[in-house]
Short mmCIF file of C-alpha atoms and ligand atoms in Angstrom, two decimals:
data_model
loop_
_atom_site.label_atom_id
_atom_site.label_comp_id
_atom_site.label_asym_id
_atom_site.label_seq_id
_atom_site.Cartn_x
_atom_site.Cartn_y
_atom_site.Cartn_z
CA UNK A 419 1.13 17.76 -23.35
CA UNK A 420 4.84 19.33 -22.17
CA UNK A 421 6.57 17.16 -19.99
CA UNK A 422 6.70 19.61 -17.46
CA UNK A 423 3.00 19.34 -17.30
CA UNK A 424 0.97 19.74 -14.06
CA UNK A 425 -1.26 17.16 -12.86
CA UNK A 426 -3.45 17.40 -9.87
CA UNK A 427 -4.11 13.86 -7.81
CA UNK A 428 -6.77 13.00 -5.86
CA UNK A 429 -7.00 9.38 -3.37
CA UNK A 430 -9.56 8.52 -1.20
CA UNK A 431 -9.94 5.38 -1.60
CA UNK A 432 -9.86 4.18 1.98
CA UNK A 433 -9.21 6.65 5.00
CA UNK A 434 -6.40 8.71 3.93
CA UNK A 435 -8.02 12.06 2.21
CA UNK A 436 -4.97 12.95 -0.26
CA UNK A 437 -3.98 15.88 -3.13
CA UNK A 438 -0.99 16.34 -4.36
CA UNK A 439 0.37 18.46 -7.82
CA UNK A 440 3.38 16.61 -9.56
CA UNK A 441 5.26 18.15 -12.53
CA UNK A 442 6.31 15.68 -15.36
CA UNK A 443 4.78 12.62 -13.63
CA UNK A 444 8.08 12.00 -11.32
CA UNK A 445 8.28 16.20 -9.49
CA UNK A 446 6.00 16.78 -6.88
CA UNK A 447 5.09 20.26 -6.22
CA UNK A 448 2.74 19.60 -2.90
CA UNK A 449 1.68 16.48 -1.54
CA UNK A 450 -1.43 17.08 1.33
CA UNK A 451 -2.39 13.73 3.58
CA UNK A 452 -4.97 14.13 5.83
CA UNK A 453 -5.03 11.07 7.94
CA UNK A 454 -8.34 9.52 9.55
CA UNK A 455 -6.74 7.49 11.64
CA UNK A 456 -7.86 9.12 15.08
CA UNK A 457 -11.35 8.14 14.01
CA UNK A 458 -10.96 4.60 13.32
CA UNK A 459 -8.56 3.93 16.04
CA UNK A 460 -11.16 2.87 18.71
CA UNK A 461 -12.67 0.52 16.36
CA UNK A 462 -9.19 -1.43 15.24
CA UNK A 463 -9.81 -1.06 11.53
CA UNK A 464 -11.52 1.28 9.15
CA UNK A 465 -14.98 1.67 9.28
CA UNK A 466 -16.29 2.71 5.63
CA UNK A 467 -19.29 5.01 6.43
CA UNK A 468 -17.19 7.02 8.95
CA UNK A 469 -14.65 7.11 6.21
CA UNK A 470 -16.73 8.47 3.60
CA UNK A 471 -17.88 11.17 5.21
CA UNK A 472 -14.41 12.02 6.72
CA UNK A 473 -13.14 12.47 3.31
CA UNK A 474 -16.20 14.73 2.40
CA UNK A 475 -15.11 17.18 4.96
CA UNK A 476 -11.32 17.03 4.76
CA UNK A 477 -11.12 16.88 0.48
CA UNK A 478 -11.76 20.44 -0.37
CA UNK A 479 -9.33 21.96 2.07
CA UNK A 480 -6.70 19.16 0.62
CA UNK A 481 -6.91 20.29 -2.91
CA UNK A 482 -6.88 23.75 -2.09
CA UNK A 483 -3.96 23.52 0.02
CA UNK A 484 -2.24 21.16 -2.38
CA UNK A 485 -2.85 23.69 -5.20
CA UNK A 486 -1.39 26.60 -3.01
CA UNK A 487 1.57 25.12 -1.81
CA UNK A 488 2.24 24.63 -5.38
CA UNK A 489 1.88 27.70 -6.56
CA UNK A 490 -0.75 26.40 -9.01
CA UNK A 491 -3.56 28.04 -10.80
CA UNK A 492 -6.26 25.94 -12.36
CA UNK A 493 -5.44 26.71 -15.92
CA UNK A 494 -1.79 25.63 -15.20
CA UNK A 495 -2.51 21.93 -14.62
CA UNK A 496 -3.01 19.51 -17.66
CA UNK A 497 -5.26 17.19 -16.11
CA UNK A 498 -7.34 16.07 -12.88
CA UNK A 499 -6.57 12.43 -11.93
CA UNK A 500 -8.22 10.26 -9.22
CA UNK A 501 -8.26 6.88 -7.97
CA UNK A 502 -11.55 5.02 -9.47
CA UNK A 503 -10.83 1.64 -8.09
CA UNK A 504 -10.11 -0.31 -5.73
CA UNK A 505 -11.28 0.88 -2.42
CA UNK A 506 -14.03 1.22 -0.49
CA UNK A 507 -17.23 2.57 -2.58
CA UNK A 508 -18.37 5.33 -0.71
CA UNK A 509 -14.99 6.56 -0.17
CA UNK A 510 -14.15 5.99 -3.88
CA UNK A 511 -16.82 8.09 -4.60
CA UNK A 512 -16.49 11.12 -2.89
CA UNK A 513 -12.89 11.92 -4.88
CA UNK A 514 -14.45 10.79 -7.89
CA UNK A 515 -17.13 13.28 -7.76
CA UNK A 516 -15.33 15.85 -6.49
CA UNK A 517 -12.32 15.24 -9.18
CA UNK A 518 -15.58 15.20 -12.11
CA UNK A 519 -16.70 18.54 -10.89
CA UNK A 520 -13.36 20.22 -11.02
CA UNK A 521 -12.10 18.86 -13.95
CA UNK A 522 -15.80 19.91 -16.05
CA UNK A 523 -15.73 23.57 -14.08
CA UNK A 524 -11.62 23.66 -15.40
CA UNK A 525 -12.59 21.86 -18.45
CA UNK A 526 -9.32 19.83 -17.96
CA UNK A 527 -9.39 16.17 -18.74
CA UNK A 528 -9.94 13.93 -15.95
CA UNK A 529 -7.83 10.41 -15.99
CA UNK A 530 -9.10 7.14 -13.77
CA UNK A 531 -6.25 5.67 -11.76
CA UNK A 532 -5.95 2.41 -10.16
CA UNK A 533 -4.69 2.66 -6.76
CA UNK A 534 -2.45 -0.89 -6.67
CA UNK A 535 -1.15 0.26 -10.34
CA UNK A 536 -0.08 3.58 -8.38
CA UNK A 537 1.43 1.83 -5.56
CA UNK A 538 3.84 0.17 -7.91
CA UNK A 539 4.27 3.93 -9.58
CA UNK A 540 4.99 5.22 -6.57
CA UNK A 541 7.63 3.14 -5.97
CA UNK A 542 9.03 3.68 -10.07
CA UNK A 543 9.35 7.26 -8.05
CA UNK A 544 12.33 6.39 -6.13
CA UNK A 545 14.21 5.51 -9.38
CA UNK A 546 15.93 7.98 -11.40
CA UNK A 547 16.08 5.98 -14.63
CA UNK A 548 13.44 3.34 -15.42
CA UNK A 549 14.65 -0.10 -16.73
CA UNK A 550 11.53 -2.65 -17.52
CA UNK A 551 10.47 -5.36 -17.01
CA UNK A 552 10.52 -5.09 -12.79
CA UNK A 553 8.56 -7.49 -10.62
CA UNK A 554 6.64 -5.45 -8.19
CA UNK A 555 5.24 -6.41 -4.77
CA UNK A 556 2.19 -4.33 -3.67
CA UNK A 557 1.70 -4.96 0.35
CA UNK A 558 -1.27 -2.57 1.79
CA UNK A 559 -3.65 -3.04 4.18
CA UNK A 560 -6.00 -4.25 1.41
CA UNK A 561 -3.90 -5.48 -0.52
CA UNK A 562 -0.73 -8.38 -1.67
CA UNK A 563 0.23 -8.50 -4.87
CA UNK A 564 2.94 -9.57 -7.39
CA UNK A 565 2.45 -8.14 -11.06
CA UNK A 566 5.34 -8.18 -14.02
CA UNK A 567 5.31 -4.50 -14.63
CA UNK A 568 6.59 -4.02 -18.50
CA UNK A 569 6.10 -0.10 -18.52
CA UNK A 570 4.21 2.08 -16.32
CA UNK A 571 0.79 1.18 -17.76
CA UNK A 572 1.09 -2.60 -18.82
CA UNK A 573 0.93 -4.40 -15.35
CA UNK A 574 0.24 -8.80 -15.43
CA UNK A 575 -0.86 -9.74 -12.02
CA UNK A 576 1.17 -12.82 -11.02
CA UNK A 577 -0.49 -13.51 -7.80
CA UNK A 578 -2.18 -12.63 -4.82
CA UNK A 579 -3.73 -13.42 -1.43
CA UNK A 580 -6.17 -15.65 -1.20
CA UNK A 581 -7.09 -14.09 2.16
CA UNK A 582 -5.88 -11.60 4.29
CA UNK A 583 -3.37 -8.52 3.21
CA UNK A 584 0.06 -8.42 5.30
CA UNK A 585 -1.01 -5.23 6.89
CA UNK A 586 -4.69 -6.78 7.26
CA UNK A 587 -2.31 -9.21 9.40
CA UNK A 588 -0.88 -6.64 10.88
CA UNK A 589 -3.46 -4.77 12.01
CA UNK A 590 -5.19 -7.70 13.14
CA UNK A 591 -2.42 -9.30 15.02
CA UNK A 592 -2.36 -5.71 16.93
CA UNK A 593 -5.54 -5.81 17.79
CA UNK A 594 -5.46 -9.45 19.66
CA UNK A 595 -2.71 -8.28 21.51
CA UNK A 596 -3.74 -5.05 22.48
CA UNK A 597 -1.93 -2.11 20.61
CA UNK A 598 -2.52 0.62 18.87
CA UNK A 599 -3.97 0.96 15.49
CA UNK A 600 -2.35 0.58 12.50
CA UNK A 601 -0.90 -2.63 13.35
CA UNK A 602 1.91 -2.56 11.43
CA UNK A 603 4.30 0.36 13.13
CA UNK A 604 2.42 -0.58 16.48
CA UNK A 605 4.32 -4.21 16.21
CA UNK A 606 7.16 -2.68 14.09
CA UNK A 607 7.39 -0.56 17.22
CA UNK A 608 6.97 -3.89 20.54
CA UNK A 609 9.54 -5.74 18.11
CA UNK A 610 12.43 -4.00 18.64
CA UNK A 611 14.73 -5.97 20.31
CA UNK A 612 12.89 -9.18 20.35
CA UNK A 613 14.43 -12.34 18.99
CA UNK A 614 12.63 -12.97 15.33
CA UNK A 615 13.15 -16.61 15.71
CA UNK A 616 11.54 -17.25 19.41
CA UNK A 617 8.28 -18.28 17.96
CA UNK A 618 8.69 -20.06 14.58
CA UNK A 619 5.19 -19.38 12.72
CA UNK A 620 5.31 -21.58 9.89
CA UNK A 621 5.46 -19.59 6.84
CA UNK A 622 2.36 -20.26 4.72
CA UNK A 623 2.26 -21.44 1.14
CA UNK A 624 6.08 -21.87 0.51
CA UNK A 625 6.46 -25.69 -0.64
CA UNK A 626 4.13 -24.90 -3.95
CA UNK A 627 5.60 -22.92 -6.73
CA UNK A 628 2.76 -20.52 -5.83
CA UNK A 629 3.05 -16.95 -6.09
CA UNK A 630 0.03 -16.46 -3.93
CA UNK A 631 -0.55 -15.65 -0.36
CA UNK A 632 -2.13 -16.56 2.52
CA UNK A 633 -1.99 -14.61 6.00
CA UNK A 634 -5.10 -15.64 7.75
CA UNK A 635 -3.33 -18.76 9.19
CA UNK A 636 -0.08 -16.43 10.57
CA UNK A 637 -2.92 -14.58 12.62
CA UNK A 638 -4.61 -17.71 14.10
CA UNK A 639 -0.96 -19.53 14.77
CA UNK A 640 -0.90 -16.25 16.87
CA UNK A 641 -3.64 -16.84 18.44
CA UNK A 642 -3.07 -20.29 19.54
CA UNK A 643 0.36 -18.84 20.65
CA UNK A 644 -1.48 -16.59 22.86
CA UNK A 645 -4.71 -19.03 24.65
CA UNK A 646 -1.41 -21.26 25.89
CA UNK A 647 -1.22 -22.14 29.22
CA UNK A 648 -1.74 -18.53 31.67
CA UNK A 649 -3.13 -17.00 29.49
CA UNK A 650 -6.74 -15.33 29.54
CA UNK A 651 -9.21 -16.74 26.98
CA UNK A 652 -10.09 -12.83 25.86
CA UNK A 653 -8.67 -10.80 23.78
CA UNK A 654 -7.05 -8.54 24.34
CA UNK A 655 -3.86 -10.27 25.66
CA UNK A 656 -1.65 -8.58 27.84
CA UNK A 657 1.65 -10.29 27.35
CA UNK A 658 4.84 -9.86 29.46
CA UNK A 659 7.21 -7.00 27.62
CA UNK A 660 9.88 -8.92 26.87
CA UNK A 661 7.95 -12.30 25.33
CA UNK A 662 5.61 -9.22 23.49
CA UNK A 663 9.14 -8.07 22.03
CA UNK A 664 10.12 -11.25 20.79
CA UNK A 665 6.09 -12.70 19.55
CA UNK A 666 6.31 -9.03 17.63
CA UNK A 667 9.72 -10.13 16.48
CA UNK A 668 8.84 -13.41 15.13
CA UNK A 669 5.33 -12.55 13.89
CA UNK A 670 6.74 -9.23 11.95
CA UNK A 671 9.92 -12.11 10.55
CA UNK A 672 7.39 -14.99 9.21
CA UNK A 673 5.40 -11.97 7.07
CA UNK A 674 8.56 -10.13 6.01
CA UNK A 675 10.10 -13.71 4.91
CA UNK A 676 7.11 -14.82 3.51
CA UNK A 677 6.82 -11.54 0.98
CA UNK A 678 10.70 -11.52 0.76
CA UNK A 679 10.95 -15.23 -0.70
CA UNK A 680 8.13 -14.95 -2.85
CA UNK A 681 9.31 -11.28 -4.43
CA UNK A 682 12.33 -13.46 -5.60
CA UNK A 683 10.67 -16.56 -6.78
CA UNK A 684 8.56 -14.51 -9.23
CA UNK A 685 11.86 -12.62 -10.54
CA UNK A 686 13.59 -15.76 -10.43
CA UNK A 687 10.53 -17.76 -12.55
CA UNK A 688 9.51 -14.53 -14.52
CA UNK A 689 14.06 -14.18 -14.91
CA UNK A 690 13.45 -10.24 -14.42
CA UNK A 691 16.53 -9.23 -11.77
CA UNK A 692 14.72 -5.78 -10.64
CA UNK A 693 12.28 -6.01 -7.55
CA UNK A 694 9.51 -2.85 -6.79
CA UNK A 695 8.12 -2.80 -3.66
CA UNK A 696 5.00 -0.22 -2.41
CA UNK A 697 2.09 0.12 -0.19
CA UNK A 698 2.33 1.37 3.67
CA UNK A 699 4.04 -2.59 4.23
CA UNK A 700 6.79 -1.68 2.33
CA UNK A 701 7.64 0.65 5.25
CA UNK A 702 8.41 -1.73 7.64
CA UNK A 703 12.48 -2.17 8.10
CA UNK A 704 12.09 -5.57 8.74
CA UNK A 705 11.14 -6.09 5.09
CA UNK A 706 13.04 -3.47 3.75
CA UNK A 707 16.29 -5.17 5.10
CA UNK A 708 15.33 -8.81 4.53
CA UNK A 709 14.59 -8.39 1.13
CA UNK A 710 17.39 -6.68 0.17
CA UNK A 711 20.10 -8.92 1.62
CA UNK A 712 17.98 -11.77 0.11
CA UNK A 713 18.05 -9.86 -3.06
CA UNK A 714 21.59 -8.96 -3.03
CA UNK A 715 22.76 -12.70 -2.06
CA UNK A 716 20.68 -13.75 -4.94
CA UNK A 717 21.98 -10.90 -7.68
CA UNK A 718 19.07 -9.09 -7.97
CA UNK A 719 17.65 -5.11 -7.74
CA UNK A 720 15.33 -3.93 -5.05
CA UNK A 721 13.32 -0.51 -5.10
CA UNK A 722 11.09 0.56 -2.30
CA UNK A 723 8.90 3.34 -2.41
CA UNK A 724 9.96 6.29 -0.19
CA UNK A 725 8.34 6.23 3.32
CA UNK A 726 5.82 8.84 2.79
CA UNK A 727 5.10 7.36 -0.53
CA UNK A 728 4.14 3.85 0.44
CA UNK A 729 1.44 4.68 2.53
CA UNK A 730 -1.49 5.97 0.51
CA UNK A 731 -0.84 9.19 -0.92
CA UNK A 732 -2.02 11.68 -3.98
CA UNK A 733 1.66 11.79 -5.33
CA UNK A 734 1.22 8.57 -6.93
CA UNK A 735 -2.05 9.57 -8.03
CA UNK A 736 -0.61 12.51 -10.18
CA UNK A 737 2.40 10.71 -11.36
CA UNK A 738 0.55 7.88 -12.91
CA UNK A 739 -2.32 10.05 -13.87
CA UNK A 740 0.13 11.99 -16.10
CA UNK A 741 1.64 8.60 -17.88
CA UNK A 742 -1.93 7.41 -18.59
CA UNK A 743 -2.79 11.43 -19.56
CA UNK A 744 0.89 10.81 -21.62
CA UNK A 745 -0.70 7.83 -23.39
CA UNK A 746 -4.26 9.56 -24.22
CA UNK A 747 -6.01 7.44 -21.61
CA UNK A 748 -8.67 10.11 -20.45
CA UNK A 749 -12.14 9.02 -18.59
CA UNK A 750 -15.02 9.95 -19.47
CA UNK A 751 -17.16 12.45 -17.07
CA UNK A 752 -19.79 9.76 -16.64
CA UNK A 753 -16.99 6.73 -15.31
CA UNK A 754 -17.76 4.65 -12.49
CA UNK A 755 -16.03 3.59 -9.54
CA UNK A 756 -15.34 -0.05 -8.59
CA UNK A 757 -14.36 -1.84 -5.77
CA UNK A 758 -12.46 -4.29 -7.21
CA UNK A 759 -10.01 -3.92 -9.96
CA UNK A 760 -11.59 -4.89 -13.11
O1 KG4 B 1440 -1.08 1.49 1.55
P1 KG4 B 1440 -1.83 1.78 2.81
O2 KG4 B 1440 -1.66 3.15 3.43
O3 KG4 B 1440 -3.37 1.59 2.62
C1 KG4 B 1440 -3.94 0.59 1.81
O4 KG4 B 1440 -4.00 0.78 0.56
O5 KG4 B 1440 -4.34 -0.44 2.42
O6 KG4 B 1440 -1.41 0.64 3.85
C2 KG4 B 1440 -1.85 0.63 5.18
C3 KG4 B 1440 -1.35 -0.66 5.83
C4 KG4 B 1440 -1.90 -0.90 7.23
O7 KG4 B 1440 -2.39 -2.24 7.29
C5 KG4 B 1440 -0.69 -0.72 8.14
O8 KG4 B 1440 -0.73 -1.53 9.30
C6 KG4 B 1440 0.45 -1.12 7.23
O9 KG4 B 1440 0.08 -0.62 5.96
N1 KG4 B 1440 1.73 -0.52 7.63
C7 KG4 B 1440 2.78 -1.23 8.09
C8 KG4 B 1440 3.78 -0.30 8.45
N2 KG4 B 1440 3.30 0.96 8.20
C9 KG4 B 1440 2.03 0.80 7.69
N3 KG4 B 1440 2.96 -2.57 8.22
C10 KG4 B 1440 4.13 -2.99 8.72
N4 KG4 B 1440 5.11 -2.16 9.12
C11 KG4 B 1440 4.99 -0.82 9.00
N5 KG4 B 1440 5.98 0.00 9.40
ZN1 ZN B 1441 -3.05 1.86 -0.65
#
């Protein structure tokens, strides 16, 4: 395989119906997101069956549009890679089956991608020269993770939520108070301007060495917050502008400190200097800029993933799927979905 290889990646594991075609594992050529968001909008989260068969209409045009905008022909890409696991199964399974029959009518090699281990890829993206070992911080809607990443492939979960994901948080924290789904730009968006420290949420699991999470407590201090005194019992609250500025503020500030403090205890414990950070949380600003004047203050790297590569994408698909292609990692036609990660 030429390292200016084509690779074609397929995601679907929860509502985003992606394809993209990267060059080399690090160009991309085309990157197609077709968002389902409309459709799970009135329901405040996704809902799996509508998801599945959203991607079974929308994944067809994807690939062919990511293959045009490419200019690529079938018997110019080196592989087909998909996300196997994790995600929701009958989401999972539509790209999977639909990656299996293109790859046996191509006869190209399909590769199996985890989607977390692509989050952290996608953020190895942004860098133009790769330096291991990095602690990356995966923060999705389905996911919060640290790993010690030692190359692309060889990824050691440090920890994880024991509950809730930060945009799980998020989105649920949203829907008590009444905005828009996804949760996280909704209250990225009612927090500007508001004073982060009006309302100070007690950040969970920080006395304990711990490198796992916990987010399901942020969302109930919220709602306690909220059934105070003039306030309706249910949900959703309508809360004065200016207090909704600065409950956004603080809420948005305990999750952002929370990920910030632990990103740096496990390159502080693990003594790796160089932070990743992926996964449609590692959009929000108030992260992005709290962690890196933590990280500066305390001598050490940070790396987010491009905007339109934290959320879930097939760019990150490709570009792993051509390091694991790279390394001879190829799936069988028969492979199964999970999802969890094994
Ligand atoms: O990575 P992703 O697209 O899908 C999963 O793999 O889960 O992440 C979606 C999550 C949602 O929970 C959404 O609310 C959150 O990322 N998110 C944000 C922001 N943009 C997306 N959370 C906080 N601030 C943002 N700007
Ligand atoms: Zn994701």
């Amino acid at each position: 395989m030429s390292a200016g290889s084509l690779v074609l990646g397929i995601e679907t594991s929860c509502d985003e119906t992606a394809a993209a075609v990267v060059r080399g594992g690090r160009e991309p050529l085309s990157s197609i997101v077709i968002s389902q968001v409309n459709e799970h909008a009135a329901w405040g989260g996704v809902v799996p069956e509508i998801a599945g068969r959203g991607h079974l209409g929308a994944l067809q045009p994807a690939v062919a549009q990511a293959m045009q905008q490419a200019g690529a022909a079938p018997a110019d890409l080196a592989a087909v890679a998909v996300t196997m696991q994790p995600g929701l199964l009958g989401s999972l399974l539509v790209g999977a089956t639909a990656a299996k029959a293109l790859a046996w009518a191509w006869d190209k090699p399909l590769v199996a991608v985890d989607h977390i281990h692509a989050h952290v890829y996608a953020a190895l993206l942004s860098l133009p020269k790769w330096e291991f070992p990095y602690i990356a911080l995966v923060v999705s809607g389905g996911h919060t993770s640290l790993y010690r990443a030692d190359d692309p492939l060889t990824l050691t979960r440090l920890g994880a939520t024991r509950d809730d994901a930060a945009g799980e948080a998020f989105d649920k924290a949203a829907a008590l108070l009444g905005l828009a789904y996804p949760g996280g730009p909704a209250i990225e968006r009612a927090a500007a301007g508001g004073d982060p420290r009006a309302f100070p949420f007690k950040l969970p699991l920080l006395a304990a060495d711990s490198l796992e999470f916990s987010f399901s407590g942020l969302k109930t201090a919220l709602l306690y917050t909220l059934v105070g005194p003039g306030n309706r019992r249910d949900a959703p609250w309508r809360v004065p502008r200016a207090r909704l500025a600065d409950l956004c503020a603080s809420f948005e500030h305990a999750i952002a400190e929370t990920l910030a403090r632990k990103a740096l205890r496990a390159a502080a414990q693990h003594g790796v200097p160089r932070i990743l950070v992926g996964g449609g949380v590692a959009c929000n600003r108030r992260l992005r800029a709290l962690l890196a004047e933590q990280a500066e203050r305390a001598g050490c790297e940070v790396h987010f993933a491009e905007p339109a590569h934290c959320t879930d994408n097939a760019v990150m698909v490709a570009g792993l799927g051509h390091a694991l292609l790279a390394a001879g990692r190829i799936a069988p036609l028969d492979a199964d979905v999970a999802a969890r990660a094994e």
